Coordinates of C-alpha atoms in Angstrom, one line a residue:
M5 CA -6.6 -4.8 8.2
R6 CA -9.2 -2.7 10.1
S7 CA -6.7 -1.6 12.7
H8 CA -4.2 -0.6 9.9
I9 CA -6.9 1.5 8.2
D10 CA -7.8 3.1 11.5
R11 CA -4.2 4.0 12.2
S12 CA -3.8 5.4 8.7
L13 CA -6.9 7.5 9.0
A14 CA -5.7 8.7 12.5
H15 CA -2.4 9.7 11.0
A16 CA -4.2 11.7 8.3
E17 CA -6.3 13.3 10.9
K18 CA -3.2 14.4 12.8
D19 CA -1.9 16.1 9.7
T20 CA -5.3 17.6 9.2
E21 CA -5.4 19.1 12.7
A22 CA -2.1 20.9 11.9
L23 CA -3.7 22.5 8.9
L24 CA -6.9 23.4 10.7
A25 CA -4.9 25.0 13.5
V26 CA -3.4 27.4 11.1
L27 CA -6.8 28.1 9.4
R28 CA -8.4 28.6 12.8
L29 CA -5.9 31.3 13.7
L30 CA -6.3 33.0 10.3
V31 CA -10.1 32.9 10.6
F32 CA -9.9 34.4 14.1
S33 CA -7.6 37.2 12.9
A34 CA -10.0 38.0 10.0
I35 CA -13.1 38.0 12.2
T36 CA -11.5 40.2 14.8
A37 CA -10.3 42.7 12.1
V38 CA -13.8 42.9 10.6
F39 CA -15.7 43.4 13.8
W40 CA -13.1 45.7 15.2
A41 CA -13.3 47.9 12.1
G42 CA -17.1 47.9 12.4
G43 CA -17.1 48.9 16.0
A44 CA -19.2 45.9 17.1
L45 CA -16.8 44.8 19.8
E46 CA -16.9 48.2 21.5
H47 CA -20.7 47.8 22.0
A48 CA -20.6 44.1 23.0
H49 CA -18.2 43.8 25.9
M50 CA -19.6 40.4 26.8
A51 CA -18.5 39.1 23.4
M52 CA -14.9 40.1 24.2
F53 CA -14.5 37.0 26.4
S54 CA -15.5 34.8 23.5
F55 CA -13.1 36.5 21.1
V56 CA -10.2 36.3 23.6
A57 CA -11.1 32.6 24.2
L58 CA -11.3 32.0 20.4
G59 CA -7.8 33.5 20.0
A60 CA -6.4 31.5 22.9
F61 CA -8.0 28.4 21.6
A62 CA -6.6 28.9 18.1
T63 CA -3.1 29.5 19.6
V64 CA -3.3 26.3 21.8
S65 CA -4.5 24.2 18.8
L66 CA -1.6 25.5 16.8
V67 CA 0.9 24.6 19.6
L68 CA -0.6 21.1 19.9
A69 CA -0.3 20.6 16.2
W70 CA 3.3 21.9 16.3
I71 CA 4.4 19.5 19.0
G72 CA 2.6 16.6 17.3
F73 CA 0.1 15.9 20.1
F74 CA -3.1 14.2 18.8
R75 CA -5.7 11.9 20.4
P76 CA -8.9 10.5 18.7
W77 CA -11.0 12.5 21.2
L78 CA -9.4 15.8 20.4
P79 CA -11.6 16.7 17.4
W80 CA -14.7 16.3 19.6
V81 CA -13.2 18.7 22.2
F82 CA -12.3 21.2 19.5
A83 CA -15.8 21.0 17.9
T84 CA -17.4 21.5 21.4
L85 CA -15.3 24.5 22.1
D86 CA -15.8 26.0 18.6
V87 CA -19.6 25.8 18.9
G88 CA -19.7 26.9 22.5
L89 CA -17.6 30.0 21.9
L90 CA -19.6 30.8 18.8
L91 CA -22.9 30.6 20.6
H92 CA -21.4 32.8 23.4
C93 CA -20.7 35.5 20.8
I94 CA -24.1 35.4 19.0
G95 CA -26.2 36.9 21.7
P96 CA -24.1 40.0 22.6
L97 CA -23.2 40.7 19.0
A98 CA -26.8 40.4 17.9
L99 CA -27.7 43.1 20.4
A100 CA -24.6 45.2 19.2
F101 CA -26.0 45.2 15.7
G102 CA -29.4 46.2 16.8
T103 CA -30.9 42.7 16.4
S104 CA -33.5 41.5 18.8
A105 CA -32.3 38.8 21.1
S106 CA -35.1 36.6 19.8
G107 CA -33.5 36.7 16.4
I108 CA -30.3 35.0 17.5
L109 CA -29.4 33.5 14.1
A110 CA -29.9 36.8 12.3
A111 CA -26.5 37.9 13.7
P112 CA -23.9 37.9 10.9
I113 CA -21.5 35.9 13.1
A114 CA -24.0 33.1 13.2
S115 CA -23.1 32.1 9.7
L116 CA -19.8 30.9 11.0
I117 CA -21.5 27.6 11.9
F118 CA -21.1 26.7 8.2
L119 CA -17.3 27.1 8.6
L120 CA -17.4 24.9 11.7
L121 CA -19.3 22.3 9.7
A122 CA -16.7 22.5 7.0
I123 CA -14.0 22.0 9.5
A124 CA -15.7 18.9 10.9
A125 CA -16.0 17.6 7.3
V126 CA -12.3 18.1 6.6
R127 CA -11.6 15.8 9.5
H128 CA -13.3 13.0 7.6
R129 CA -15.6 12.2 10.5
P130 CA -19.2 12.1 9.4
Y131 CA -20.7 11.8 12.9
L132 CA -18.6 14.8 14.0
V133 CA -20.5 16.8 11.4
L134 CA -23.8 15.8 12.9
Y135 CA -22.5 16.4 16.4
T136 CA -21.4 19.9 15.5
A137 CA -24.8 20.7 14.0
G138 CA -26.7 19.1 16.9
L139 CA -24.7 21.0 19.4
Y140 CA -25.4 24.2 17.6
V141 CA -29.2 23.6 17.5
A142 CA -29.2 22.6 21.2
G143 CA -27.3 25.8 22.0
W144 CA -29.8 27.9 20.0
A145 CA -32.7 26.3 21.9
V146 CA -31.0 27.2 25.2
L147 CA -30.5 30.8 24.1
W148 CA -34.1 31.0 22.8
V149 CA -35.6 29.8 26.0
A150 CA -33.4 32.1 28.0
T151 CA -34.0 35.3 26.0
G152 CA -36.0 34.9 22.8
T153 CA -39.3 33.7 24.4
Q154 CA -39.5 36.9 26.4
A155 CA -39.2 39.2 23.5
P156 CA -42.5 40.8 22.1
D157 CA -41.6 39.8 18.5
A158 CA -40.7 36.2 19.4
A159 CA -43.7 34.7 17.5
F160 CA -42.8 36.7 14.4
V161 CA -39.1 35.9 14.5
L162 CA -39.4 32.2 15.3
P163 CA -40.3 31.0 11.7
G164 CA -37.1 32.8 10.4
E165 CA -35.0 31.1 13.1
I166 CA -36.5 27.7 12.2
T167 CA -35.7 28.3 8.6
R168 CA -32.1 29.1 9.3
L169 CA -31.8 26.1 11.5
S170 CA -33.3 23.9 8.8
V171 CA -30.6 25.2 6.4
V172 CA -27.9 24.3 8.9
A173 CA -29.5 20.8 9.5
L174 CA -29.8 20.1 5.7
T175 CA -26.2 21.2 5.2
A176 CA -25.1 18.9 8.0
V177 CA -27.0 16.0 6.4
V178 CA -25.4 16.6 3.0
L179 CA -21.9 16.8 4.5
F180 CA -22.6 13.7 6.6
V181 CA -23.4 11.7 3.4
A182 CA -20.4 13.2 1.5
V183 CA -17.9 12.7 4.3
G184 CA -19.2 9.1 4.9
R185 CA -18.6 8.3 1.2
T186 CA -15.2 10.0 1.2
R187 CA -14.1 8.1 4.3
R188 CA -15.1 4.8 2.8
A189 CA -13.2 5.7 -0.4
L190 CA -10.2 6.5 1.7
A191 CA -10.5 3.2 3.6
D192 CA -10.7 1.4 0.2
A193 CA -7.7 3.3 -1.0
I194 CA -5.7 2.4 2.1
R195 CA -6.8 -1.2 1.9
E196 CA -5.7 -1.4 -1.8
A197 CA -2.4 0.4 -1.0
R198 CA -1.7 -2.2 1.7
L199 CA -2.6 -5.0 -0.6
R200 CA -0.2 -3.7 -3.2
S201 CA 2.5 -3.3 -0.6
N202 CA 2.0 -6.8 0.6
L203 CA 2.0 -8.2 -2.9
S204 CA 5.2 -6.2 -3.8
R205 CA 7.0 -8.2 -1.1
F206 CA 6.5 -11.3 -3.2
F207 CA 6.1 -10.0 -6.8
S208 CA 7.5 -7.3 -9.0
A209 CA 5.6 -4.0 -9.1
G210 CA 4.0 -4.9 -12.4
I211 CA 2.7 -8.3 -11.2
A212 CA 1.5 -6.8 -7.9
D213 CA -0.5 -4.2 -9.9
Q214 CA -2.1 -6.9 -12.0
L215 CA -3.0 -9.0 -8.9
A216 CA -4.5 -5.9 -7.2
R217 CA -6.6 -5.1 -10.3
F218 CA -7.8 -8.7 -10.7
E219 CA -9.4 -9.2 -14.0
P220 CA -11.3 -12.2 -15.4
V221 CA -9.0 -15.0 -16.6
T222 CA -9.9 -14.5 -20.2
A223 CA -8.8 -10.9 -20.0
S224 CA -5.8 -11.4 -17.7
F225 CA -4.0 -14.3 -19.5
R226 CA -2.0 -13.4 -22.6
P227 CA 0.8 -15.1 -24.6
Q228 CA 4.3 -13.6 -24.4
Q229 CA 8.0 -14.6 -24.6
A230 CA 9.7 -15.3 -21.3
A231 CA 12.6 -17.3 -19.7
V232 CA 11.7 -19.9 -17.1
M233 CA 14.1 -21.3 -14.5
F234 CA 13.6 -24.2 -12.1
I235 CA 15.9 -24.7 -9.1
D236 CA 16.0 -27.7 -6.9
V237 CA 18.2 -29.0 -4.0
R238 CA 19.8 -32.3 -4.8
G239 CA 19.3 -35.0 -2.2
F240 CA 16.8 -32.9 -0.3
T241 CA 14.6 -35.8 0.8
P242 CA 17.2 -37.7 2.8
M243 CA 18.6 -34.4 4.1
A244 CA 15.2 -33.4 5.4
E245 CA 14.7 -36.7 7.1
R246 CA 17.8 -36.1 9.3
M247 CA 16.6 -32.6 10.3
T248 CA 14.2 -31.5 13.1
A249 CA 11.2 -29.4 12.1
D250 CA 12.8 -26.2 13.3
A251 CA 16.1 -27.0 11.6
L252 CA 14.3 -27.7 8.3
A253 CA 12.3 -24.5 8.5
L254 CA 15.5 -22.5 9.1
F255 CA 17.3 -24.3 6.3
L256 CA 14.5 -23.6 3.8
S257 CA 14.2 -20.0 4.8
E258 CA 17.9 -19.5 4.3
Y259 CA 17.9 -21.4 1.0
R260 CA 15.0 -19.4 -0.4
R261 CA 16.6 -16.1 0.7
R262 CA 19.9 -16.9 -1.0
M263 CA 18.2 -18.2 -4.2
A264 CA 15.7 -15.3 -4.4
A265 CA 18.3 -12.6 -4.1
P266 CA 20.0 -13.2 -7.5
V267 CA 16.6 -13.6 -9.2
T268 CA 15.4 -10.2 -8.0
R269 CA 18.7 -8.6 -8.8
R270 CA 18.5 -9.9 -12.4
G271 CA 15.0 -8.6 -12.9
G272 CA 13.2 -11.9 -12.4
V273 CA 10.3 -12.8 -10.2
I274 CA 9.7 -15.9 -8.1
D275 CA 6.5 -17.6 -9.5
K276 CA 6.3 -20.1 -6.6
F277 CA 8.1 -22.1 -4.0
I278 CA 7.3 -25.8 -3.8
G279 CA 9.3 -27.3 -0.9
D280 CA 12.9 -27.1 -2.0
G281 CA 11.8 -26.3 -5.6
I282 CA 11.8 -22.8 -6.9
M283 CA 10.2 -21.5 -10.2
A284 CA 11.4 -18.2 -11.4
V285 CA 10.3 -16.2 -14.5
F286 CA 12.1 -13.5 -16.4
G287 CA 10.1 -11.2 -18.6
V288 CA 6.7 -10.9 -16.9
P289 CA 4.6 -9.0 -17.1
H290 CA 6.6 -7.0 -19.6
P291 CA 9.0 -8.9 -21.8
T292 CA 12.4 -7.4 -22.9
E293 CA 15.2 -8.5 -25.1
A294 CA 17.4 -9.1 -22.1
D295 CA 15.2 -11.6 -20.3
A296 CA 17.0 -14.7 -21.6
G297 CA 20.4 -13.2 -20.8
N298 CA 19.3 -12.2 -17.3
A299 CA 18.0 -15.7 -16.7
V300 CA 21.3 -17.4 -17.8
Q301 CA 23.4 -14.9 -15.8
C302 CA 21.1 -15.5 -12.8
G303 CA 21.8 -19.2 -13.0
L304 CA 25.5 -18.5 -12.8
D305 CA 24.9 -16.1 -9.9
I306 CA 23.0 -18.8 -8.1
L307 CA 25.9 -21.2 -8.5
D308 CA 28.3 -18.6 -7.1
A309 CA 25.9 -17.9 -4.2
T310 CA 25.7 -21.6 -3.5
D311 CA 29.5 -22.0 -3.4
R312 CA 29.8 -19.1 -0.9
W313 CA 27.0 -20.6 1.2
N314 CA 28.8 -23.9 1.2
E315 CA 32.0 -22.2 2.4
E316 CA 30.0 -20.8 5.3
R317 CA 28.4 -24.1 6.1
A318 CA 31.8 -25.9 6.0
A319 CA 33.2 -23.4 8.5
A320 CA 30.2 -24.1 10.7
G321 CA 30.7 -27.9 10.4
L322 CA 27.7 -28.5 8.1
G323 CA 27.5 -30.5 5.0
P324 CA 27.4 -28.9 1.5
V325 CA 24.2 -28.0 -0.4
E326 CA 24.0 -29.0 -4.1
V327 CA 21.5 -27.4 -6.4
G328 CA 20.4 -28.1 -9.9
I329 CA 19.1 -25.5 -12.4
G330 CA 17.2 -25.8 -15.6
I331 CA 16.5 -22.9 -17.9
H332 CA 14.3 -22.6 -21.1
Y333 CA 13.1 -19.7 -23.2
G334 CA 10.0 -19.5 -25.3
E335 CA 6.4 -18.6 -25.4
V336 CA 4.3 -18.8 -22.2
T337 CA 0.8 -17.7 -21.2
A338 CA 1.0 -15.3 -18.2
G339 CA -1.7 -13.9 -16.1
A340 CA -3.7 -13.8 -12.8
L341 CA -5.5 -17.0 -12.1
G342 CA -8.1 -17.5 -9.4
D343 CA -11.1 -15.8 -7.9
E344 CA -12.0 -13.2 -5.2
E345 CA -11.0 -15.7 -2.5
R346 CA -7.6 -16.8 -3.8
L347 CA -5.5 -15.3 -6.6
E348 CA -2.2 -16.4 -8.1
F349 CA -0.1 -14.9 -10.9
T350 CA 1.5 -17.6 -12.9
V351 CA 2.8 -18.7 -16.3
I352 CA 1.8 -21.8 -18.0
G353 CA 2.6 -23.6 -21.3
D354 CA 5.1 -25.9 -22.9
T355 CA 8.0 -23.6 -22.1
V356 CA 7.3 -24.0 -18.4
N357 CA 7.0 -27.8 -18.6
A358 CA 10.2 -28.1 -20.6
A359 CA 12.1 -26.0 -18.1
N360 CA 10.9 -28.3 -15.4
R361 CA 12.0 -31.3 -17.3
I362 CA 15.4 -29.8 -18.0
E363 CA 16.0 -29.3 -14.3
E364 CA 15.0 -32.9 -13.7
L365 CA 17.4 -34.1 -16.4
A366 CA 20.2 -31.9 -14.9
G367 CA 19.8 -33.9 -11.7
A368 CA 19.9 -37.2 -13.6
L369 CA 23.1 -36.2 -15.4
G370 CA 24.7 -34.7 -12.3
V371 CA 24.9 -31.3 -14.0
R372 CA 24.5 -28.1 -11.9
L373 CA 23.2 -25.9 -14.7
L374 CA 21.5 -27.1 -17.9
V375 CA 20.2 -24.5 -20.4
S376 CA 18.2 -25.0 -23.6
E377 CA 19.6 -24.0 -27.0
P378 CA 16.7 -21.4 -27.5
A379 CA 17.6 -19.8 -24.1
L380 CA 21.3 -19.5 -25.0
R381 CA 20.5 -18.2 -28.5
A382 CA 18.2 -15.5 -27.1
A383 CA 20.9 -14.7 -24.5
G384 CA 23.5 -14.3 -27.3
Q385 CA 25.7 -16.9 -25.7
L386 CA 25.1 -19.9 -28.0
G387 CA 28.4 -19.5 -29.8
N388 CA 30.4 -19.2 -26.6
G389 CA 32.1 -22.6 -26.7
A390 CA 34.5 -21.7 -24.0
M391 CA 31.6 -21.4 -21.5
W392 CA 29.0 -24.0 -22.8
E393 CA 29.1 -27.5 -24.2
P394 CA 26.3 -29.7 -25.4
V395 CA 25.2 -32.7 -23.5
P396 CA 24.4 -36.0 -25.3
D397 CA 20.9 -36.1 -26.7
Q398 CA 18.4 -36.9 -24.1
A399 CA 14.7 -37.3 -24.3
L400 CA 12.8 -35.0 -21.9
R401 CA 10.1 -36.8 -20.0
G402 CA 6.6 -36.3 -21.5
R403 CA 8.0 -34.4 -24.5
R404 CA 8.1 -35.7 -28.1
Q405 CA 10.1 -32.9 -29.8
P406 CA 13.8 -33.1 -29.1
L407 CA 15.5 -30.1 -27.5
R408 CA 19.2 -29.4 -27.7
L409 CA 20.7 -28.8 -24.2
L410 CA 24.0 -27.3 -23.1
R411 CA 25.7 -27.3 -19.7
Q412 CA 28.2 -25.0 -18.2
K413 CA 31.7 -26.4 -18.6
P414 CA 33.4 -27.6 -15.4
P415 CA 35.5 -24.8 -13.8
A416 CA 38.7 -26.6 -14.7
E417 CA 37.8 -26.4 -18.4
L418 CA 36.6 -22.7 -18.4
H419 CA 39.0 -20.4 -20.2
H420 CA 36.9 -17.2 -19.9
S421 CA 33.4 -16.3 -19.1
Q422 CA 30.9 -14.3 -21.1
P423 CA 30.7 -10.7 -19.9
D424 CA 27.9 -9.8 -17.6
V425 CA 24.6 -9.2 -19.3
A426 CA 22.9 -5.9 -18.5
V427 CA 19.7 -6.2 -16.5
A428 CA 16.5 -4.9 -17.9
A429 CA 13.7 -3.9 -15.6
S430 CA 10.8 -6.4 -15.9

């Protein structure tokens, strides 16, 4: 996670350098125009070197940004050159404006240090801000020792210089704190974005958002209507016994991929994988009127996908795969369950238990798809006798209340199928 955050920040810095290169060129142009109009450059020929260097530096940084060249050490080099060229300008221009050499910071151009501090802050590097300010103070000390201490008014000017340096230092400290807090906020935002991205690979956008915003269980869980589907591979245990570990892993990966595709396409979410068992939910976190219809149509899609898979397996000399599906519709309680260490979005309630029992009963009856009457009623297919037929009354394990169940008619008995149900975004 840390390396991902560092890479994201480095990418942001690369984009920032492109912006700063343009700003640096604009600032250089503005400074040159102001001092040229004031005639300062004509009286400070030594400063011409610094101005030419500043212009060349601004051009080079723009070229580097344009070709996309960036290295983590580049901002430190830029800050060093910026401060060095600024200090080289201060002495000659101070004299050009009639300022004593001992009053180095009194030169108007010295105020550009605040612009350099701002540039360091824009790079989101708190220690670069301190480095820029420290380099400036160190450069001032060198200039003062070289020229200022020899001036007759040095003792009088020194307090003013110290005051200006104190303002620079305090500004750097404030920016250091602000940039540090901003960088941490950016890191948190990147971390959360990565978390949401990872979660979205397993959950719908709505569920991923709820997991990322983890709330207490009492606030997270809420009752709602949803369709619940359980899928299972028939005869999986003896099948797994005949497979090697690698072959079993490949089989489960392929099985889950083929089963999950119709669920996602129909607006459902995979609640969990349990070995060869799959629990899918339609209608979380936001229920719609199409949830039951999408679940039923998804069950039919899964049967079609299984048939196509078996054709491929037969061509490869492999045995067929038989699945059983149970679907129920009713009230569930949905929400994020867990703590800071482990979090799971799930649905619980009698509807979930009943759907599981329906899938178990489908296996006992040798039925591929078994749907409860409430699910077919909500899907608008209860009256479609050409597609569905009731099964003999069966007691669901662990359930007292009877539940009428219907199965899809065998293909030979099907006269026509119900038109496809429109998918609603969940």
